Coordinates of C-alpha atoms in Angstrom, one line a residue:
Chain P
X15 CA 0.2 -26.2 -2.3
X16 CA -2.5 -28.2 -1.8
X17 CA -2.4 -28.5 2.0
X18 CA -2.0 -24.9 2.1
X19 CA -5.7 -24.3 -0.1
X20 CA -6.7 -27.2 2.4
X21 CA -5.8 -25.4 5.1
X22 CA -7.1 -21.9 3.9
X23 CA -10.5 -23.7 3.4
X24 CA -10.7 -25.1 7.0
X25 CA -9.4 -21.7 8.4
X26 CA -12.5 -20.2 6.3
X27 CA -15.0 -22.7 7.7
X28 CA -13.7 -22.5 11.1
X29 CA -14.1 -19.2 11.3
X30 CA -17.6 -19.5 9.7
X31 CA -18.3 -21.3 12.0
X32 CA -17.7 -19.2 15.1
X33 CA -18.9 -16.4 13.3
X34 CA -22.4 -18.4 13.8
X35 CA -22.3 -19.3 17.0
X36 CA -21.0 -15.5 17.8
X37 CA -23.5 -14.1 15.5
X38 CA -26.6 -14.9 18.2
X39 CA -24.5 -13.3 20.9
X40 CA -25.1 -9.8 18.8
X41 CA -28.1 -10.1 18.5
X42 CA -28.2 -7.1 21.4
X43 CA -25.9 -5.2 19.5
X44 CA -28.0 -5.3 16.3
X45 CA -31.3 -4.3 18.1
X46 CA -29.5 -1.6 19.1
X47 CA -28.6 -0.8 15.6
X48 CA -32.3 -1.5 14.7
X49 CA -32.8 2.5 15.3
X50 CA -30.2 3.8 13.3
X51 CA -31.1 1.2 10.4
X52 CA -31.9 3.5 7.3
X53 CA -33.2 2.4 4.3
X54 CA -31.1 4.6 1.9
X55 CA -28.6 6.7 1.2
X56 CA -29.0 9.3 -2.2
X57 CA -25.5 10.5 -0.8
X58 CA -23.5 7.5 -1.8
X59 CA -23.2 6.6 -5.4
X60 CA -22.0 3.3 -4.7
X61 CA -25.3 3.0 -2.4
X62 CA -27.9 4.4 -5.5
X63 CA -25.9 2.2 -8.2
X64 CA -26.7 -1.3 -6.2
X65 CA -30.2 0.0 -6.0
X66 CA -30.6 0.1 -9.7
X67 CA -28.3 -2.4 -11.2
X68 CA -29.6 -5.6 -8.4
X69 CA -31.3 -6.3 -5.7
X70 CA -28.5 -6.9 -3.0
X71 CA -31.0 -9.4 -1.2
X72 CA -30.5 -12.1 -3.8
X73 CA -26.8 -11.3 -5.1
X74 CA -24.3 -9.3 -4.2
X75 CA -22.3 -10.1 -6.6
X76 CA -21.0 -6.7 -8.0
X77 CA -20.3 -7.7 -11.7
X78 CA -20.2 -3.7 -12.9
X79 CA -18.0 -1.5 -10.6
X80 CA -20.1 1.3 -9.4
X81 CA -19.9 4.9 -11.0
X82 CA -16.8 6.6 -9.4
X83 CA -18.1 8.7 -6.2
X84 CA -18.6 12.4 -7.3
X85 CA -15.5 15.1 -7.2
X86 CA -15.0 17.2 -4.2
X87 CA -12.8 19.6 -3.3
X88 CA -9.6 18.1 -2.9
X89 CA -6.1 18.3 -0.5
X90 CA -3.0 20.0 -2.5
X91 CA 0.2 17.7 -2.3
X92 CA 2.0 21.2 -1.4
X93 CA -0.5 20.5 1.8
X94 CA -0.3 16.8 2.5
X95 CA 3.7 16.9 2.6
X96 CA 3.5 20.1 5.0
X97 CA 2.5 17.9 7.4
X98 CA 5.1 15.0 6.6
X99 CA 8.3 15.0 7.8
X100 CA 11.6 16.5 5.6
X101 CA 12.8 12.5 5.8
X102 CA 10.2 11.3 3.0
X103 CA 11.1 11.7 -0.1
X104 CA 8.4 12.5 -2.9
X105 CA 8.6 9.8 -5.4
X106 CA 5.5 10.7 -7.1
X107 CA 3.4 13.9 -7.7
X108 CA 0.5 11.9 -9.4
X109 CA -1.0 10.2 -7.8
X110 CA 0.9 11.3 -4.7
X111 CA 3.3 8.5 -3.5
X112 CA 6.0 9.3 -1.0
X113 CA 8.2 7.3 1.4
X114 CA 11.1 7.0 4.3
X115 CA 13.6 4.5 4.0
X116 CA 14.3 2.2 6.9
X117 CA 17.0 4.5 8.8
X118 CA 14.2 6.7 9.3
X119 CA 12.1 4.1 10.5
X120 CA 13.7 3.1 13.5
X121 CA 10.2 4.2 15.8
X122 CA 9.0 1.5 17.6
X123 CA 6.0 3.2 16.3
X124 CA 6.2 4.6 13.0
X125 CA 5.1 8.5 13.9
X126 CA 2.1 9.9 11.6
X127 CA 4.6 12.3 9.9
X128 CA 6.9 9.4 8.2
X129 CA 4.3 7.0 7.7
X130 CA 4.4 6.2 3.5
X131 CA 1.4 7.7 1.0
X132 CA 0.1 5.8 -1.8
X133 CA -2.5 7.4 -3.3
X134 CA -4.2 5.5 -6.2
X135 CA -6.3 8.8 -7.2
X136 CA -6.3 12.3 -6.0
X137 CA -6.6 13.1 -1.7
X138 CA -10.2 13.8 -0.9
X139 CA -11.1 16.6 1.7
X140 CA -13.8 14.9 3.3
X141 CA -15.2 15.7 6.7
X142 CA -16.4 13.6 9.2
X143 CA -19.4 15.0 10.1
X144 CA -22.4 13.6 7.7
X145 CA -19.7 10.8 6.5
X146 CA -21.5 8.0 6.5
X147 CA -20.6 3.9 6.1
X148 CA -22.7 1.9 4.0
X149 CA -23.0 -1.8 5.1
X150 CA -24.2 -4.0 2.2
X151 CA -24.5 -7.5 0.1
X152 CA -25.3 -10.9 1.6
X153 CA -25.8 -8.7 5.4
X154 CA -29.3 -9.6 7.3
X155 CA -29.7 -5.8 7.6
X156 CA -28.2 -3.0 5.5
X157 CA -26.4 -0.5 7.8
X158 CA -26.3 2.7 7.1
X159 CA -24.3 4.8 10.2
X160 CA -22.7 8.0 10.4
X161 CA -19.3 8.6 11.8
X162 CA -20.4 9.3 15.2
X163 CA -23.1 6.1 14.8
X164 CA -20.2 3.7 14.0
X165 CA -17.7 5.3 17.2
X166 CA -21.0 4.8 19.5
X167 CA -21.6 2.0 18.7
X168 CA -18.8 -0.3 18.1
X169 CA -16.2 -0.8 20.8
X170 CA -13.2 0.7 20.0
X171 CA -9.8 -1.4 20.0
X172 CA -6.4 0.0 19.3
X173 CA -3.5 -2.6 17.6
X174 CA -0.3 -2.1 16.4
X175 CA -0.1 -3.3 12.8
X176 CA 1.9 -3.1 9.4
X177 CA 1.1 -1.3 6.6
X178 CA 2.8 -2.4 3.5
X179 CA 2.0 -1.2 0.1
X180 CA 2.4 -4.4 -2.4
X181 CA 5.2 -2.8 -4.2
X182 CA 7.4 -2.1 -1.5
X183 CA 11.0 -2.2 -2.2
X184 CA 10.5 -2.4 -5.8
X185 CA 13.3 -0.3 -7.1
X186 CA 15.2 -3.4 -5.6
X187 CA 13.7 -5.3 -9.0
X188 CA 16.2 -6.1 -12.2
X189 CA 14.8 -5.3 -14.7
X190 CA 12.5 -2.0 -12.6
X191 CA 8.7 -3.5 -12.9
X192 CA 6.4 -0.5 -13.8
X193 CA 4.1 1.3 -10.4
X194 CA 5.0 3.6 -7.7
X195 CA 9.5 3.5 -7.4
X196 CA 9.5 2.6 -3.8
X197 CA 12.9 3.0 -2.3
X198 CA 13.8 -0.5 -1.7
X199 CA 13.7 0.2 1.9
X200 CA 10.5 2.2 1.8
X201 CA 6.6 1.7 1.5
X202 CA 5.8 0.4 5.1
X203 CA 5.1 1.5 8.3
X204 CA 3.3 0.2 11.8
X205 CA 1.7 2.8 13.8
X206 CA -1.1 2.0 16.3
X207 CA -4.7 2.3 14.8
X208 CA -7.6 2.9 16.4
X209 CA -11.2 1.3 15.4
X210 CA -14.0 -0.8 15.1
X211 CA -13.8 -4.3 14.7
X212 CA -14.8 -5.0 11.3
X213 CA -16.4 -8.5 12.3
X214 CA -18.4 -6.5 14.9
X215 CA -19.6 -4.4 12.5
X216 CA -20.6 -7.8 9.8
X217 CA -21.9 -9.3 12.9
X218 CA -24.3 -6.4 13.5
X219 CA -25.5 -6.2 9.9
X220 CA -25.7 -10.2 10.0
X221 CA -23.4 -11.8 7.4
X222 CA -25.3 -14.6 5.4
X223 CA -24.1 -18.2 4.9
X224 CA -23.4 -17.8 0.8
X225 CA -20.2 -14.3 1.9
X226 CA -17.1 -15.4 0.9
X227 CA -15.4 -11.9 0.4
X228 CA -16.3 -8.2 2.2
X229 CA -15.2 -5.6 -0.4
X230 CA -14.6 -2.0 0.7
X231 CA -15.4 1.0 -1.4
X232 CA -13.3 4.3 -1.2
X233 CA -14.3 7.5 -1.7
X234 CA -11.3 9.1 -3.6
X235 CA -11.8 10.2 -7.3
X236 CA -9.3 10.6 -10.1
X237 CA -8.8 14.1 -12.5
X238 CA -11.1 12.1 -14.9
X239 CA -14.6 11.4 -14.3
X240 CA -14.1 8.4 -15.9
X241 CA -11.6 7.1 -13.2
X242 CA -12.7 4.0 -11.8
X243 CA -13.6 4.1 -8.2
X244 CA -11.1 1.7 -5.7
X245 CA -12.8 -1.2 -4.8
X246 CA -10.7 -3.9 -2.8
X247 CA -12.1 -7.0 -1.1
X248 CA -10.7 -9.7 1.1
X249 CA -11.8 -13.3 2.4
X250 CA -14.3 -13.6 4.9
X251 CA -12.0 -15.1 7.3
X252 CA -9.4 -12.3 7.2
X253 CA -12.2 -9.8 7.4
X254 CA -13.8 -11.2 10.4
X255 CA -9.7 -11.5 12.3
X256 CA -9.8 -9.6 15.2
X257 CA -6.9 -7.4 14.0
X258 CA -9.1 -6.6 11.1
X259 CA -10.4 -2.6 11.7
X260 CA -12.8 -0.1 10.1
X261 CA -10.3 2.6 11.7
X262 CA -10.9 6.3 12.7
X263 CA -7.4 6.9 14.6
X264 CA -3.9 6.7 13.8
X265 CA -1.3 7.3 16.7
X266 CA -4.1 8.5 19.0
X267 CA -5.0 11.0 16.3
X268 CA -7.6 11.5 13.8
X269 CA -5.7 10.0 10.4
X270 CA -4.9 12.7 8.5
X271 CA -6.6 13.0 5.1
X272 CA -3.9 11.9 2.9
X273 CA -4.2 8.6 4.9
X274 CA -7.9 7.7 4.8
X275 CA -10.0 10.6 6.9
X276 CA -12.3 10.1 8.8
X277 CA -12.3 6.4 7.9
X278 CA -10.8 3.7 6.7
X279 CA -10.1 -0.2 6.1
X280 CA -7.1 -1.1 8.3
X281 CA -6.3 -5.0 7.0
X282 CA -2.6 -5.2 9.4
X283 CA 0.2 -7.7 7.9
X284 CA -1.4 -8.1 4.0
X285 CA -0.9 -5.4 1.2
X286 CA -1.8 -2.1 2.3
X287 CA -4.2 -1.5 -1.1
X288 CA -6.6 -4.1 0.7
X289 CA -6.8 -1.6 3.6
X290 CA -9.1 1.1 2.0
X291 CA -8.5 4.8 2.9
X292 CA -11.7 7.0 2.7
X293 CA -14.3 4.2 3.3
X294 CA -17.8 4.8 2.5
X295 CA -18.9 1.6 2.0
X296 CA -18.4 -2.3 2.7
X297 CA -20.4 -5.1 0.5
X298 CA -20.4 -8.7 1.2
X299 CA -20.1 -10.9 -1.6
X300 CA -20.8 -14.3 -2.7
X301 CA -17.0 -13.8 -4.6
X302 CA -14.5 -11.7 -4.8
X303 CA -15.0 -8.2 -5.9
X304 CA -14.6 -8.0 -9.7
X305 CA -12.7 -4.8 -10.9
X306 CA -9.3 -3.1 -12.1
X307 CA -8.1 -2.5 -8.6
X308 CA -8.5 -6.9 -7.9
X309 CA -8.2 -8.0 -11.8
X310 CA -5.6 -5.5 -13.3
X311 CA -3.6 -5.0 -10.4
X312 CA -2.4 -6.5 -7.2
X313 CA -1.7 -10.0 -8.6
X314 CA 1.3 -12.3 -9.0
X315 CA 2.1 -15.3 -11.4
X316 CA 0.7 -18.4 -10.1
X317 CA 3.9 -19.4 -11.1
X318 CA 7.3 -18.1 -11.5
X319 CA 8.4 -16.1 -14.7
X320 CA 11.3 -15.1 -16.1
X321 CA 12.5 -11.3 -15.1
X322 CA 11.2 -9.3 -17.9
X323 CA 8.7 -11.8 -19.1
X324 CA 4.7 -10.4 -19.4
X325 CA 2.0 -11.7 -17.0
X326 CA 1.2 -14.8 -17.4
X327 CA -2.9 -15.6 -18.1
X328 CA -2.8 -17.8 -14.3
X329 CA -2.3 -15.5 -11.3
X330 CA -2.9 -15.5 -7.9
X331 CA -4.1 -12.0 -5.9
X332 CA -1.3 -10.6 -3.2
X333 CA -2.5 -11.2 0.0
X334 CA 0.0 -11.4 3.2
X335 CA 3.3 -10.4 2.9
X336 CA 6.1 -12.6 3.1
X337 CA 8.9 -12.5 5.8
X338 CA 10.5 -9.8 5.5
X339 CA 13.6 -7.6 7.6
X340 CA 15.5 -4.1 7.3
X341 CA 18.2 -2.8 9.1
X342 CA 17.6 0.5 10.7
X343 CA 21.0 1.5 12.7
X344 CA 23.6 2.0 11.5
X345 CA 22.8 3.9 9.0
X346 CA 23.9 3.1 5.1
X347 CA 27.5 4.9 4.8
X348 CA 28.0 5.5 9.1
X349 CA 31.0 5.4 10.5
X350 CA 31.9 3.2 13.2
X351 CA 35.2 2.4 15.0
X352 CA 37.5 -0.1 14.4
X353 CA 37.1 -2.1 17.9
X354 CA 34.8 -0.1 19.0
X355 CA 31.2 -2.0 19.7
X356 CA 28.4 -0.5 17.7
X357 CA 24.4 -2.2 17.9
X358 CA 23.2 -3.0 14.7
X359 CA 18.7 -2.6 15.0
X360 CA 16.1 -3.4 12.9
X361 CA 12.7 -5.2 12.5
X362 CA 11.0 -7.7 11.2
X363 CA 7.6 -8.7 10.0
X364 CA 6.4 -11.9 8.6
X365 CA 2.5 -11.2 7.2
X366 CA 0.4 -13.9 9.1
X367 CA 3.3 -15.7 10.5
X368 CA 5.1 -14.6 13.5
X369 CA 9.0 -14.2 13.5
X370 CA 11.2 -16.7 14.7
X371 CA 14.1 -15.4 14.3
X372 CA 16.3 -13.1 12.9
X373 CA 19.9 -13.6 11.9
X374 CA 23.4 -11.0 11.0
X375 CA 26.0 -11.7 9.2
X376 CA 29.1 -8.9 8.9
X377 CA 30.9 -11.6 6.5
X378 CA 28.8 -11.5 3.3
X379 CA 26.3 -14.1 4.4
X380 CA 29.3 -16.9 5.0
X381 CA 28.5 -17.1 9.2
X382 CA 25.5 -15.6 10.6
X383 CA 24.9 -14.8 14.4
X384 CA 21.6 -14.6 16.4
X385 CA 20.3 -11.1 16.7
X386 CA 18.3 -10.2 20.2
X387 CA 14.0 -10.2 19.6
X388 CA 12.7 -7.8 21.4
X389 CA 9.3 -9.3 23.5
X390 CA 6.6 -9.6 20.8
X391 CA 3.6 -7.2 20.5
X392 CA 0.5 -7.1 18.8
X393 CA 0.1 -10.0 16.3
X394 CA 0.8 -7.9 13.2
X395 CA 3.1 -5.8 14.5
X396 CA 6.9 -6.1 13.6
X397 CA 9.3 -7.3 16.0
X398 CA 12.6 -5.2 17.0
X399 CA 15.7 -6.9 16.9
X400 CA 19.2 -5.7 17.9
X401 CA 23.2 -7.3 18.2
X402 CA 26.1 -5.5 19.4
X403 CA 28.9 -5.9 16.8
X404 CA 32.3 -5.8 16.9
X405 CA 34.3 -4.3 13.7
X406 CA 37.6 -5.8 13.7
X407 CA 39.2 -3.9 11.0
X408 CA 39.3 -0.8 9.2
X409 CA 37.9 -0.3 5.7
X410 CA 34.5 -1.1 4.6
X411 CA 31.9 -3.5 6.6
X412 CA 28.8 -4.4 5.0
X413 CA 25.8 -5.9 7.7
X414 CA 23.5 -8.4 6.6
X415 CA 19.9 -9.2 8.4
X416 CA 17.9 -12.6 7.2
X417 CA 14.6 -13.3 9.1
X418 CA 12.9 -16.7 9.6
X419 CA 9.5 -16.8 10.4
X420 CA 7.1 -19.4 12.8
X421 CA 6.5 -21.8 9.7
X422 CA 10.4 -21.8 8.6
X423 CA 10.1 -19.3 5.9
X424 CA 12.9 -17.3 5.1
X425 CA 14.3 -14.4 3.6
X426 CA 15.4 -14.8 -0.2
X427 CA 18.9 -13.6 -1.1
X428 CA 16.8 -11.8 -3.9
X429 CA 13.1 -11.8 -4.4
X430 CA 11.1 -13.9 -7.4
X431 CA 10.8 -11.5 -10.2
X432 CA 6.8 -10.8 -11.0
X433 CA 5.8 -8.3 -13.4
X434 CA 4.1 -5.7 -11.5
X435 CA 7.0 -6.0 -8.9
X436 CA 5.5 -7.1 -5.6
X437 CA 6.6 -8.4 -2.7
X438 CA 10.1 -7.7 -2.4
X439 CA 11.6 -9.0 0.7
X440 CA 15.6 -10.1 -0.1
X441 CA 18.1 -9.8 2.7
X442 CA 18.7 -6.0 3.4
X443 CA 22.1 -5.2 2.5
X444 CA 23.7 -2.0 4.3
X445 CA 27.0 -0.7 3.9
X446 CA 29.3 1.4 6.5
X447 CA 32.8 2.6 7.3
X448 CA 34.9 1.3 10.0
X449 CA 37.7 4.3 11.0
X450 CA 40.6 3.7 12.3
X451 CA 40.5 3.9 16.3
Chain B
X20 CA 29.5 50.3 3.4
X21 CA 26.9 51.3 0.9
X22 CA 28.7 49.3 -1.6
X23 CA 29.5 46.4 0.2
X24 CA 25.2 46.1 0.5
X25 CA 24.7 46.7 -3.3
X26 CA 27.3 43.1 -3.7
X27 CA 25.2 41.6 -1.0
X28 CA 21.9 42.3 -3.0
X29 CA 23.8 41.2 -6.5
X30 CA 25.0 38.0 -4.9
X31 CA 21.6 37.0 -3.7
X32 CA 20.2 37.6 -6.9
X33 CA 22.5 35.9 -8.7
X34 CA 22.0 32.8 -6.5
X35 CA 18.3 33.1 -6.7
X36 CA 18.2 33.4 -10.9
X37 CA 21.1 30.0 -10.5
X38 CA 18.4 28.4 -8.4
X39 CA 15.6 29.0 -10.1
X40 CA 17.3 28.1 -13.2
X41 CA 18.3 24.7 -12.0
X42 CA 15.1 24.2 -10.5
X43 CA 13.8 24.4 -13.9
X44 CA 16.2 22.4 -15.6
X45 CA 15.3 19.4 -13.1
X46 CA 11.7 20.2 -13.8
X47 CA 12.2 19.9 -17.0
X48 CA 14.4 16.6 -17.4
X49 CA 11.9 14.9 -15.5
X50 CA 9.2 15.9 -17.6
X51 CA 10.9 15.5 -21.1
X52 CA 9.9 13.3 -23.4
X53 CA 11.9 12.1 -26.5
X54 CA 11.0 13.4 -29.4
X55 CA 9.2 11.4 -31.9
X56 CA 6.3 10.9 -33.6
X57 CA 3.2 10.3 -31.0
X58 CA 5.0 12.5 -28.1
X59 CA 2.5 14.7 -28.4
X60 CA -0.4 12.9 -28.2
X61 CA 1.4 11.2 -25.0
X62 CA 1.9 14.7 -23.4
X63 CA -1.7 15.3 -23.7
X64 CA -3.3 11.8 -23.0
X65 CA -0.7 10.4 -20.2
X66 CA -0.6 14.1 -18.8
X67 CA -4.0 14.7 -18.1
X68 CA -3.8 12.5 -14.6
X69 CA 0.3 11.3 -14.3
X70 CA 3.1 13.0 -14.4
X71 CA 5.7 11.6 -17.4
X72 CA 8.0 10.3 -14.8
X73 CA 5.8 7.1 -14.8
X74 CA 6.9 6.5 -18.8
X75 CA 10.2 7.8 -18.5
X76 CA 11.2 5.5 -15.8
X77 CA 10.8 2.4 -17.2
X78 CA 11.3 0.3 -20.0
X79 CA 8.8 -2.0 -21.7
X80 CA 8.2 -4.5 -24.3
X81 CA 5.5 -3.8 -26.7
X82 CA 3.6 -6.2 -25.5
X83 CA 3.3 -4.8 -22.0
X84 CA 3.2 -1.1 -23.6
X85 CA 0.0 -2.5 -25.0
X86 CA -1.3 -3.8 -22.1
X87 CA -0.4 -0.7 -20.0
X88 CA -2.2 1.5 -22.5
X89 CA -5.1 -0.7 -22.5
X90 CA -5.1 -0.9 -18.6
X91 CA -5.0 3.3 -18.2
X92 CA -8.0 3.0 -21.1
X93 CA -9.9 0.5 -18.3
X94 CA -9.1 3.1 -15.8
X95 CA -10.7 5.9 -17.8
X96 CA -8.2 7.5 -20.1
X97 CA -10.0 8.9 -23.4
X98 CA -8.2 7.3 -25.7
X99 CA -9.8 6.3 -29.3
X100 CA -8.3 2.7 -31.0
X101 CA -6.3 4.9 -33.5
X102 CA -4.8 6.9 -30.8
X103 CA -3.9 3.5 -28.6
X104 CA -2.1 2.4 -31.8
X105 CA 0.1 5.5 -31.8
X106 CA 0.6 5.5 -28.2
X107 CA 1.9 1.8 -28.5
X108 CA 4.0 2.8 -31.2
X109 CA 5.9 5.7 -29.8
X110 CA 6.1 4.1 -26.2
X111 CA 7.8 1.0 -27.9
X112 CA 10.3 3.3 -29.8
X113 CA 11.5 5.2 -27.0
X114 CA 10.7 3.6 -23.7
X115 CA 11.1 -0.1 -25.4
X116 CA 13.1 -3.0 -24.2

């Protein structure tokens, strides 16, 4: 445990480090910037609340969450599922939360239309032209740049990278933790994004030697005025990865608005709430970001509880996921031949770790056999794998797939209990029939 | 041939009053809450941003009840001490473990 906060430190000052040294090399790139610097923005609330509450030169510390950004017209669910496929299943109307299960997700790209939604508050309609991002806190300069500013300006990279809501899976819990139902193969995805480097964008605003954590601020509201606005922030040294995006294209597409239009935080491999939809504004701080969406939610026992038990007063904030695998062919209740060969597909992910292997069993877990990787793409991508399988005998076959990532990790038979149910990754379990030939 | 349309029409209103009917059956299971004193004042605080799915789903201890109510109150909910007591109280009682 130690080792590992060790570890995380040295990682942190590492990439401090280089962010130094790289820092001089943009000074170009922030010259450049110099002409679209404005001083502020009436626009944003988050950008008039920082004005009166501190002066973001000496802290930026936000201690009070900033007033909720104002209501605007909004996207009908009727609308947002129009454009999703008839696979995903609704599994709540408020706030809008929807997924696929795995035999659906068997894209090497998960396609826009059966990507998961997890709204915390209602969809905004927002347009990109006159959206602006806010860059703010412990920054050299504040940044204030329009849509078309940040797409000019910025390089764009496109990377392949999971999404993963914190509760996938979580109908898989005994006793059912309250939050979204997620089928407990549903609530990820990896399509391609397309974006800004975040850690171009700090390094053009300057990032001061006191940032620990780079908060993003979303633009969504709630029915209530009194709604909270979503506020997420992650360590520096995640923020300034190179996987790490302020995206404006999903698939080669605009995103559509139910997934973050025209903007938003793309943080690949770690829970998808810490990847923003809607961003309007990103704040380095000197801590992390204090509010509902990091204090209330989004946090595990520091240390294990017993299923049922309340949250305990020490808990740690959800962060990468764990290794993790589903099976995507055959499907749960297929039929397959007796002595017939059938290829048993899936994919695996391991959150900042990289998959070493993955393993099947047909047997209930009592031998296991070597599935096929397919080559490995971008780092936070998942990785295919595939076995051809042989049922010997009729009746029922269940398939078993246990992944083992780079630093040894692997799958739990079933995942530790935690109240809010996160991070479910047990062995996927899939059932099918084996006809006679 | 006339007559044989006149069936066709019955039939497909038949099938559409069935569906409609079951549509609002499901509607309603989902959204019904057990009776009790509070329901009420759940339907009208919960309601206003969730639909009741989120209560009816789960079971809870008191203690996390009283947390839950207290988080939706940090997220905005207008809900007055004496009405957090009753919500407690009624989400215990039905949707208690």
């Amino acid at each position: 445990m130690s080792d590992e906060k060790k570890q995380d430190r040295e990682k942190q000052e590492e990439s401090a480090e280089q962010h130094t040294v790289t820092r001089r090399t943009f000074i170009g790139t922030a010259g450049r910037l110099g002409a679209i610097l404005a001083v502020g923005s009436t626009a944003l609330s988050l950008e008039s609340a920082a004005q009166t509450s501190a002066p973001a030169v000496t802290t930026a510390q936000t201690s009070t969450p900033p007033p909720p950004p104002l209501r605007g017209p909004v996207v009908p669910n009727t609308e947002v599922m129009a454009g999703k496929d008839p696979v995903m299943k609704v599994l709540t109307e408020r706030p809008l939360t929807a997924n696929a299960t795995a035999e659906n997700l068997n894209d090497a790209v998960t396609p826009t239309n059966r990507l998961f939604i997890r709204n915390n508050l209602l969809t905004p309609d927002l347009q990109a032209a006159g959206h602006t991002l806010t860059v703010k806190g412990l920054v050299e300069k504040q940044l204030v740049l329009t849509f078309e500013e940040l797409k000019k300006t910025f390089p764009a990279v496109t990377v392949q990278g999971m999404l993963e809501c914190a509760g996938s899976g979580r109908t898989s819990f005994v006793p059912l933790p309250k939050g979204t139902p997620w089928s407990p193969t549903g609530g990820y995805g990896c399509p391609k994004w397309t974006g800004a480097r975040l850690r171009d964008i700090l390094k053009a605003a300057g990032v001061k030697k006191e940032a620990v954590h780079v908060a993003f601020f979303g633009a969504d509201f709630g029915e209530l005025p009194t709604a909270p606005p979503v506020v997420r922030s992650i360590p520096l040294s995640k923020a300034m990865d190179r996987n790490t995006l302020v995206a404006w294209e999903m698939n080669g597409e605009p995103i559509p608005k139910v997934h973050g239009f025209p903007l938003r935080a793309l943080v690949p491999g770690w829970v998808g709430s810490a990847s923003i939809k809607w961003l309007v504004g990103i704040e380095v701080l000197d801590a992390p970001f204090k509010g509902t969406f990091m204090d209330d939610s989004y946090r595990v026992p520091a240390h294990p509880v017993s299923p049922g038990e309340k949250m305990p007063k020490e808990t740690v904030s959800t962060e990468a996921w764990p290794v993790k695998s589903v099976i995507t062919a055959p499907a749960p209740g297929a039929k397959v031949t007796a002595g017939s060969m059938f290829t048993v597909e899936g994919k695996a992910w391991a959150g900042e770790n990289s998959i070493a292997k993955v393993e099947i069993s047909v047997d209930e877990g009592a031998t296991w056999k070597r599935a096929a990787l397919a080559r490995p793409g971008d780092k936070y991508a998942w990785r295919m794998f595939s076995l051809p399988v042989t049922a010997d005998r009729p009746g029922y076959l269940t398939i078993l797939a246990r992944a083992t990532d780079s630093r040894g990790n692997v799958q739990p038979i079933v995942s530790t209990w935690n109240p809010l149910g996160y991070f479910w990754n047990g062995i996927h379990r899939v059932g099918v029939i084996v006809e006679k030939a | 041939m006339r007559r044989h349309r006149v069936s066709a029409g019955a039939v497909l209103l038949a099938l559409v009053a069935v569906l409609a009917a079951s549509w609002a059956a499901g509607q309603q299971q989902a959204e019904k809450l057990a009776e009790g004193p509070g329901a009420n004042l759940v339907l009208a605080k919960c309601s206003l941003c969730h639909e009741l799915g989120h209560i009816t789903r789960i079971r809870q201890t008191r203690e996390d009840w009283a947390d839950t109510v207290k988080l939706m109150i940090r997220r905005g909910a207008p809900v007055s001490p004496a009405e957090e007591t009753v919500l407690v109280e009624y989400l215990t009682k039905y949707y208690g473990r």
